[in-house]
Coordinates of C-alpha atoms in Angstrom, one line a residue:
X1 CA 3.4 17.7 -13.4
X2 CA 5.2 14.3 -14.0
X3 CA 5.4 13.5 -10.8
X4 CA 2.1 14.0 -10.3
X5 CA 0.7 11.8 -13.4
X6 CA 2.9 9.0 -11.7
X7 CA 1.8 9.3 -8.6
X8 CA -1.9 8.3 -10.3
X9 CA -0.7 5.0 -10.5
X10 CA 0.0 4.7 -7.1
X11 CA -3.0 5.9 -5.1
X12 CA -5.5 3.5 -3.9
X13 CA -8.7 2.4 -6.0
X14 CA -10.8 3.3 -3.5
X15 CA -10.3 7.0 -5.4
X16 CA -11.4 5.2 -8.6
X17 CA -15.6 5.6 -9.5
X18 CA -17.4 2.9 -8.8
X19 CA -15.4 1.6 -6.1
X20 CA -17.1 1.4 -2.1
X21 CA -15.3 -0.3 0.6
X22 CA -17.0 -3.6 0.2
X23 CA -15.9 -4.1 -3.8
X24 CA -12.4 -2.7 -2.6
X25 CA -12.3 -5.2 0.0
X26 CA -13.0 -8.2 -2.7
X27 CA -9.7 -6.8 -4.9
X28 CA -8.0 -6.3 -2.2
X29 CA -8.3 -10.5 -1.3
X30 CA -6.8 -10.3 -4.9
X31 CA -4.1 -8.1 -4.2
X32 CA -5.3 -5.5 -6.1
X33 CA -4.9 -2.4 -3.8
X34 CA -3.3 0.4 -5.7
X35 CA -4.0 2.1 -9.3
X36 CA -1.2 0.0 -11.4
X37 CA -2.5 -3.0 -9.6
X38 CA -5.9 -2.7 -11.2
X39 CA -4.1 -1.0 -14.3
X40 CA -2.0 -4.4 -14.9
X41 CA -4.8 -7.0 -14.3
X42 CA -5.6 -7.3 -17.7
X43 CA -8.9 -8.8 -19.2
X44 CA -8.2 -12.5 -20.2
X45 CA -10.9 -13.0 -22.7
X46 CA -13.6 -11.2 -24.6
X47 CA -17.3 -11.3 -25.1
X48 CA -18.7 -10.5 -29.1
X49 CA -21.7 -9.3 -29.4
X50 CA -21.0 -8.5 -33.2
X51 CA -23.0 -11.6 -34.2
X52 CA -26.5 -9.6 -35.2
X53 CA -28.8 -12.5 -36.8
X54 CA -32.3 -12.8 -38.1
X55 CA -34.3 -14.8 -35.5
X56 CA -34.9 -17.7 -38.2
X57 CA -30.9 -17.9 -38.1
X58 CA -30.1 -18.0 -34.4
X59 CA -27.8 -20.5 -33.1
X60 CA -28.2 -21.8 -29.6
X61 CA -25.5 -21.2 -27.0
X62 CA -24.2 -17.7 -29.2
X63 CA -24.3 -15.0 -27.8
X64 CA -26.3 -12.9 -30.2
X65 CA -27.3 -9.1 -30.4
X66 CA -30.9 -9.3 -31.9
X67 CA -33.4 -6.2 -33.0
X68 CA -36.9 -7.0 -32.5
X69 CA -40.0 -5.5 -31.7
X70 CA -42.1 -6.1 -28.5
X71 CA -45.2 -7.8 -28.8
X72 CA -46.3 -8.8 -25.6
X73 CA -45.6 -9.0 -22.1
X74 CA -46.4 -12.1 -20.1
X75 CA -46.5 -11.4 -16.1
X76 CA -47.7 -14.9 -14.3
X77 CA -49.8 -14.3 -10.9
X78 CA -47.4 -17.0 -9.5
X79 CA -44.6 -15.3 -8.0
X80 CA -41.9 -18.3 -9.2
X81 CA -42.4 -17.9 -12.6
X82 CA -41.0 -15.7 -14.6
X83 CA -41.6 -12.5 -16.8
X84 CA -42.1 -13.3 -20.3
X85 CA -41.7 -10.8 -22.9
X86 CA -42.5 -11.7 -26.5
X87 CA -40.7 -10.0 -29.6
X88 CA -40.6 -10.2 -33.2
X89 CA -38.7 -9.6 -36.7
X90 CA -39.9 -10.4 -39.7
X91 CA -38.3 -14.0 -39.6
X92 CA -39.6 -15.5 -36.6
X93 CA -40.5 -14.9 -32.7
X94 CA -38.2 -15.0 -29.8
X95 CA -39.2 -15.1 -25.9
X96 CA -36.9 -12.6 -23.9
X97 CA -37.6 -14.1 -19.7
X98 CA -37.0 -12.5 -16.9
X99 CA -36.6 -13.4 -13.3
X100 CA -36.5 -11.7 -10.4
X101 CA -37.7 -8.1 -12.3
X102 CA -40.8 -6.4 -11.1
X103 CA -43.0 -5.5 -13.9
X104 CA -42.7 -1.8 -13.7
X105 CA -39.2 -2.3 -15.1
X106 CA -40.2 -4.5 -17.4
X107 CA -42.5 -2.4 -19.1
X108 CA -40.3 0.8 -18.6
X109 CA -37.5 -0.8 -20.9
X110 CA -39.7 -2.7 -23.5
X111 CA -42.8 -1.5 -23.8
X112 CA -45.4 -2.7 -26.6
X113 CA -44.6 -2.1 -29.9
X114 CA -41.3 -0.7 -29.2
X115 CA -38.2 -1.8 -31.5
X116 CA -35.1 -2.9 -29.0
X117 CA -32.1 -4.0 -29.2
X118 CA -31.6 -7.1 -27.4
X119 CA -28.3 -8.8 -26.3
X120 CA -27.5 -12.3 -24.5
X121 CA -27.0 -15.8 -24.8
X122 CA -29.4 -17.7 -27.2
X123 CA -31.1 -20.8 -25.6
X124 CA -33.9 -22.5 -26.6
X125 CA -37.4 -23.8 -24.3
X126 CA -40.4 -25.4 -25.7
X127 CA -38.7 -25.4 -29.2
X128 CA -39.2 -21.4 -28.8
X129 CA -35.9 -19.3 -28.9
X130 CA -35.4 -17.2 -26.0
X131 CA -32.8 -15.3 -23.8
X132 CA -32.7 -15.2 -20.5
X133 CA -32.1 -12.0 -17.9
X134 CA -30.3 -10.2 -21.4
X135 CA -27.2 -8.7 -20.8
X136 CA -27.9 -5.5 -23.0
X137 CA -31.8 -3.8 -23.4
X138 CA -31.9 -0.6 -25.3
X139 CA -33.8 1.4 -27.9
X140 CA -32.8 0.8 -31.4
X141 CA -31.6 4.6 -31.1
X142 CA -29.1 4.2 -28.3
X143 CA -26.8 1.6 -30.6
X144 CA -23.7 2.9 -30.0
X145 CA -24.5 2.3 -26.0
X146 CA -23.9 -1.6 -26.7
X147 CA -20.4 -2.7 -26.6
X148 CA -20.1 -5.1 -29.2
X149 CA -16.7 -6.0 -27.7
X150 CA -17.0 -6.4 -24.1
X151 CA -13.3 -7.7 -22.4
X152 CA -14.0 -10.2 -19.6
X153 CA -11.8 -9.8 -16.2
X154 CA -11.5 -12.1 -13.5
X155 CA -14.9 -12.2 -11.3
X156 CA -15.9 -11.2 -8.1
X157 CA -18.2 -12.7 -5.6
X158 CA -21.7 -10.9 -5.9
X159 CA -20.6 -8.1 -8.3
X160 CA -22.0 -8.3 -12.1
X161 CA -19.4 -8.5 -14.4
X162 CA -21.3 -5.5 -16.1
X163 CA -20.0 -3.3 -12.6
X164 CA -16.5 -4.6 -13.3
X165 CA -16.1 -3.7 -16.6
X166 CA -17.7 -0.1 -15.7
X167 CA -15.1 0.2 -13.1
X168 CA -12.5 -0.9 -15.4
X169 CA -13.8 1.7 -18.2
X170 CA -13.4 4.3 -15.4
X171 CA -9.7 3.9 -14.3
X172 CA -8.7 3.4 -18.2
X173 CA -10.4 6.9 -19.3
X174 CA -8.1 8.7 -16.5
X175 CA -4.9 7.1 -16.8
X176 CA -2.9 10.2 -17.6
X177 CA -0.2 10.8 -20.2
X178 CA 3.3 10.2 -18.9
X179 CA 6.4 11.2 -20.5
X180 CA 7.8 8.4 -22.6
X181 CA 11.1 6.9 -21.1
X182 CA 12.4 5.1 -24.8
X183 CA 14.5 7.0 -27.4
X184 CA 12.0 7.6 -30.5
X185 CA 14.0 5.4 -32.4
X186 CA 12.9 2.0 -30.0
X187 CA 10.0 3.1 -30.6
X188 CA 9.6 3.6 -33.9
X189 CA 11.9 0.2 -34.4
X190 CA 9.3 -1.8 -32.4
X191 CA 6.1 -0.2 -33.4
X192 CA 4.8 0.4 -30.5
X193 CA 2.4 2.8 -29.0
X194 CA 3.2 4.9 -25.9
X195 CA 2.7 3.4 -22.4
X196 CA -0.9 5.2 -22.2
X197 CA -2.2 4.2 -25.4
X198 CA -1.0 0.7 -24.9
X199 CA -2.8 0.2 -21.6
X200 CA -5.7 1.1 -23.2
X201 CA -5.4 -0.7 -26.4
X202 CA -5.3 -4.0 -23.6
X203 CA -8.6 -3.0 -22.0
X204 CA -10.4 -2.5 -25.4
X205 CA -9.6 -5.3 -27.4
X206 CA -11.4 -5.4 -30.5
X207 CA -10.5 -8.9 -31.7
X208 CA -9.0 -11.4 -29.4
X209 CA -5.7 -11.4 -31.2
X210 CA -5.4 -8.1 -29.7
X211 CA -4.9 -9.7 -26.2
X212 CA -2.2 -12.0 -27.4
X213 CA 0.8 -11.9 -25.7
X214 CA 2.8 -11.4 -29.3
X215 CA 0.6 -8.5 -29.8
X216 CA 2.6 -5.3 -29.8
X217 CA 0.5 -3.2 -26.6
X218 CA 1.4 -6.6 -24.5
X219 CA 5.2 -7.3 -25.8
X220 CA 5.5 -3.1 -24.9
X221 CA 3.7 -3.2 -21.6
X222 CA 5.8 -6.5 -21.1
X223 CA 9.1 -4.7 -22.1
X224 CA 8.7 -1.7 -19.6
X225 CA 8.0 -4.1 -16.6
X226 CA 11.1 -5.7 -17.2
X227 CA 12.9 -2.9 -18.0
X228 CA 11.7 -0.8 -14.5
X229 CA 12.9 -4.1 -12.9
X230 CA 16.2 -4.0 -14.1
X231 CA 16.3 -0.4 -13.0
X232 CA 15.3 -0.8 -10.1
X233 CA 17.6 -3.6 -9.1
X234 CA 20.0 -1.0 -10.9
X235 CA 19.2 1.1 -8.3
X236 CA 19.5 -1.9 -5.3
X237 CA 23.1 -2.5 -6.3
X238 CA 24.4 1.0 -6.2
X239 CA 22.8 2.1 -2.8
X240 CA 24.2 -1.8 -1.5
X241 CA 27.8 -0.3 -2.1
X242 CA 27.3 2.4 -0.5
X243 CA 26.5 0.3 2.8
X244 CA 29.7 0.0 4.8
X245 CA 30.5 -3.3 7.1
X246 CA 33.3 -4.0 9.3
X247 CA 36.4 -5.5 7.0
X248 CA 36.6 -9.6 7.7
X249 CA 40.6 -10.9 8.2
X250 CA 40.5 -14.7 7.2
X251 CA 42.6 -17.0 8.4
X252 CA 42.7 -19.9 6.1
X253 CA 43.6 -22.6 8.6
X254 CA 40.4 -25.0 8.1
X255 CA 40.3 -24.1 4.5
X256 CA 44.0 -26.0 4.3
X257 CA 43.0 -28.9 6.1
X258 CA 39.9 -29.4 4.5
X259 CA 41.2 -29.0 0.7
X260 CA 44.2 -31.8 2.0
X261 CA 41.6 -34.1 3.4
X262 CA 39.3 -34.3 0.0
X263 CA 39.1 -36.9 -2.3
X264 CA 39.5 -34.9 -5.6
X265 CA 41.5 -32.1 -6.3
X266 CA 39.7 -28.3 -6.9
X267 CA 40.0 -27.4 -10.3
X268 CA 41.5 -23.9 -11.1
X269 CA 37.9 -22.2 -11.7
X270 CA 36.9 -23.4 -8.1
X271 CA 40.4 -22.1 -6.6
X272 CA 39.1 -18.9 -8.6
X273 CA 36.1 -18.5 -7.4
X274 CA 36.9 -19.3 -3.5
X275 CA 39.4 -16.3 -3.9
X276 CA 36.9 -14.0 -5.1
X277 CA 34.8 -14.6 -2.5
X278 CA 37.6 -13.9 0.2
X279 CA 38.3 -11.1 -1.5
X280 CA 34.9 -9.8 -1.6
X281 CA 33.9 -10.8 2.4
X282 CA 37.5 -8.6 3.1
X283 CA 36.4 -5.5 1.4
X284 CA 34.7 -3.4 3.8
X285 CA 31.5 -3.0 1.4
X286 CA 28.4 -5.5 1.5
X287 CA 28.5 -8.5 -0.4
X288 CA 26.6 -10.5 -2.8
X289 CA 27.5 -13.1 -5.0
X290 CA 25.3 -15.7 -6.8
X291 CA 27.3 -18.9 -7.3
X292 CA 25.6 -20.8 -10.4
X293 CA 26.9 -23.8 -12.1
X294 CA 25.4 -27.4 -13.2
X295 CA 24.6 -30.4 -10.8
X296 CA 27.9 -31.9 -9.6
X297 CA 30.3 -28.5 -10.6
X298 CA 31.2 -28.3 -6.9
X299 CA 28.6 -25.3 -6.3
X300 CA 28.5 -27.2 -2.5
X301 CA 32.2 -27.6 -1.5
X302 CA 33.0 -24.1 -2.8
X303 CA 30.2 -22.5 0.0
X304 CA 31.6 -25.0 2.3
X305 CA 35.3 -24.1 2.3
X306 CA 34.1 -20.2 2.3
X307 CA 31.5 -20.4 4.6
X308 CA 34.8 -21.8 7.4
X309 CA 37.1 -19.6 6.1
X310 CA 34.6 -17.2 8.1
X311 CA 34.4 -19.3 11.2
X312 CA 37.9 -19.7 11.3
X313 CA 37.7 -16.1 11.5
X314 CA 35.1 -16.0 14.7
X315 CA 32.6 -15.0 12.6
X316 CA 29.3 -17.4 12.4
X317 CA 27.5 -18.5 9.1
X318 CA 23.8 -19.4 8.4
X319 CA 22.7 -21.5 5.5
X320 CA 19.2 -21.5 4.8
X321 CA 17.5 -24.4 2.3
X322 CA 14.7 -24.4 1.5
X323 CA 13.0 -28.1 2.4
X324 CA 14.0 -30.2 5.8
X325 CA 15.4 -32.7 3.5
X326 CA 18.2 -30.6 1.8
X327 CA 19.1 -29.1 5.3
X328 CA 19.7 -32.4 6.8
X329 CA 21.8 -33.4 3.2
X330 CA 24.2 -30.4 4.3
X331 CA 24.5 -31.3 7.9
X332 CA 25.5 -34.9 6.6
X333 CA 27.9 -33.6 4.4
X334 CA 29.4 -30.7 6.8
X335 CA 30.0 -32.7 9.2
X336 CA 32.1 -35.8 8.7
X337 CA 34.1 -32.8 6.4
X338 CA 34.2 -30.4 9.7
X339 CA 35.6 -33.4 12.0
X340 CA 38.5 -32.8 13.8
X341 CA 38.2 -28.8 13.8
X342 CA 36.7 -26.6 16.4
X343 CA 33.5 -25.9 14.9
X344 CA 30.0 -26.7 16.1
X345 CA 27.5 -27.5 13.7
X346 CA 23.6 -27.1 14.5
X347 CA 20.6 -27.4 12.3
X348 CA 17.2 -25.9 13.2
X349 CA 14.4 -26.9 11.5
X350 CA 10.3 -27.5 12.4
X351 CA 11.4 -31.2 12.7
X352 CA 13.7 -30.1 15.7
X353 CA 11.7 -30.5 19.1
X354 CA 10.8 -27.3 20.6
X355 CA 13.2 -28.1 23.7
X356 CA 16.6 -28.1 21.8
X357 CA 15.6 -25.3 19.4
X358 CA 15.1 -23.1 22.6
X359 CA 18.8 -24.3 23.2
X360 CA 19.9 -24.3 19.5
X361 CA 18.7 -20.2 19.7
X362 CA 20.6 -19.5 23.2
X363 CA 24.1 -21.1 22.3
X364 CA 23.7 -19.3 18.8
X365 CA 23.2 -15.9 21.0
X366 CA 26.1 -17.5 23.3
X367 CA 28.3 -17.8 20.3
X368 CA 28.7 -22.1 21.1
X369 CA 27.5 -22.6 17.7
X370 CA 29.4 -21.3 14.8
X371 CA 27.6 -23.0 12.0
X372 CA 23.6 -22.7 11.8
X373 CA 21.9 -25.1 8.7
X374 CA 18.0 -24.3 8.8
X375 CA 15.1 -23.7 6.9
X376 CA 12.5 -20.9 6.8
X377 CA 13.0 -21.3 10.4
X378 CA 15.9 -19.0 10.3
X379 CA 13.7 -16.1 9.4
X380 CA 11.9 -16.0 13.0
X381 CA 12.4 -12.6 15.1
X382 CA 13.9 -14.9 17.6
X383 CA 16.5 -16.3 15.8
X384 CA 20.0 -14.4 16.6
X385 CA 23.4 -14.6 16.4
X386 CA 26.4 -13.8 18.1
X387 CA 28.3 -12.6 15.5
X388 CA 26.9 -13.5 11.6
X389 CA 29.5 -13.2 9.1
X390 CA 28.2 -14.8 6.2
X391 CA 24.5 -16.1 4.9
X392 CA 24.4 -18.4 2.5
X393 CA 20.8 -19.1 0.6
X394 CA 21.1 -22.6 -1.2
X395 CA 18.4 -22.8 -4.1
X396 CA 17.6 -18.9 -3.9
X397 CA 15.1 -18.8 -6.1
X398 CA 12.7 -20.7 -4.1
X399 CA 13.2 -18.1 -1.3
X400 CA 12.0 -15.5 -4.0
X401 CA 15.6 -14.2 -4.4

């Protein structure tokens, strides 16, 4: 049964009422394709419709929610112009226009002497109130059927943003009840309302405070997306250590010579760190490291020194940037550094000609080049090595790492 209520978030929304293939089409150029897709694009304003004046109190450009009877209906013989319906309280007069409705409908959902309810924006023509193509018609007895709070999502191209909220009330009134995942007492602690209720409570705003991101539905909805991250990165890590690779045996050869040749001496964090990195590319389980530290703390030198411990090894290395510029910084830097040893160092880039990268890609194949600098370039099918040992990924978090 749990399983099941999950899996709702996960089916497609083309199982969700009031959704054919052309208005899944328009979210899906919003990537909005599954359940918890549409779930999680929450509205980012609200319309009022609360604001229920006397028509000698209207204010122009409000959206108001007026009841009025009809007096009259205007239909011009001149197809351009439009239907003109005129209403009544007993303060004033107010036009309600109409374009592009045939008369039949007109007269079906105000007919004389009727009293309506009336909803839209409040504009003025001829120094006569009126509102044009209302948002909300109905009969004084169906009050309850206008939503005085009406949340406002993100539009799409030829669909009302009436359809849009419909679909929206659709997928909110089946999201099932799933069994809560915190211990009572976070909960309790934080105030918040189960994962269900707090969907919902986003989706039905009844003041705009409630779409705050301090409110407590948001900072809980907020809370569980990081929290199934962290799980599922949880997850990531354990089933990486259970991947098995073939044990690297490093022979520190160019490390020596290069540490002798710099200018500085490493300081006894950096010696620490280059050791854990050996000992972690020995160890026959898949390695990752993330190597953070502030501009000038030697972040460079230390991939440097590891990334030949591997080539002195036989083992290639990649190390991917992500700008042309910053490559060709590493290649300047690499190699005046690598001078002197065996190594070949290569960088591949769109600003390569397409001549030598069809070479730089078959002496990488060959083996011929043990050290590969590039950009996104890397990540083409044709791209292959010999024998990669280590990747390095400067600036990871504008890969999306």
């Amino acid at each position: 049964m749990i399983e099941k209520n999950f899996n709702f978030f996960f089916n497609p929304i083309s199982k969700t009422k009031g959704i054919g293939p052309k208005i899944e089409k328009l979210f899906n150029e919003k990537r909005i394709e599954s359940n918890i897709d549409l779930i999680f694009n929450f509205p980012y304003g609200l319309i009022d419709r609360t604001h229920c004046p006397k028509l000698n109190s209207l204010e122009i450009g409000k959206i108001s929610t007026i009841f009025v009877k009809v007096k009259k209906h205007n239909f011009p013989r001149i197809r351009r112009l439009p239907n003109t319906v005129q209403c009544f309280d007993d303060t004033g007069e107010i036009n309600i226009v109409f374009f592009n409705s045939r008369e039949n409908y007109i007269k079906e959902i105000l007919p004389i002497n009727s009293e309506v309810i009336v909803s839209g924006k409040i504009n003025i023509y001829k120094n006569k109130y009126q509102i044009t193509n209302p948002d909300y018609v109905t009969s004084v007895n169906n009050e309850e059927k206008v939503s005085k709070i009406m949340p406002t999502y993100s539009s799409l191209k030829g669909v009302s943003n009436k359809t849009i909220n419909k679909i929206y009330e659709n997928i909110t009134k089946n999201i099932p009840d799933v069994e809560e995942w915190h211990r009572d007492i976070i909960i309790k602690n934080n105030k918040w309302s189960s994962f269900k209720d707090s969907l919902i409570q986003l989706h039905n705003p009844k003041k705009i405070e409630d779409l705050d991101k301090n409110s407590l539905a948001y900072e809980r909805i907020s809370f569980d997306e990081i929290f199934s991250n962290l799980l599922i990165f949880s997850q990531i890590k354990k089933k990486n250590l259970t991947i098995y690779k073939k044990p690297k045996f490093f022979s520190s050869e160019y490390k020596l010579k290069i540490i002798k040749n710099l200018s500085f001496d490493l300081t006894k964090d950096q010696e620490n760190i280059i050791k854990e990195i050996e000992d972690g590319l020995i160890k026959d389980k898949k390695m990752l490291r993330l190597l953070q530290g502030d501009v000038g703390s030697g972040k460079t030198i230390i991939s440097i020194i590891s990334a030949l411990n591997v080539v002195a090894s036989g083992y290639q290395v990649a190390l991917m940037c992500p700008t042309e510029i910053l490559a060709t910084q590493h290649l300047n830097l690499i190699k005046p550094i690598t001078q002197g040893l065996d190594i070949r160092v290569e960088i591949l880039s769109g600003g390569v000609n397409k001549k030598r990268q069809i070479e730089i890609k078959k002496e990488l194949v060959d083996g011929k080049i043990n050290f590969l600098i590039g950009t996104h370039s890397l990540f083409q099918e044709s791209v292959s090595f010999k024998n990669l040992g280590l990747i390095i990924i400067d600036e990871q978090h504008k890969f999306g790492v």
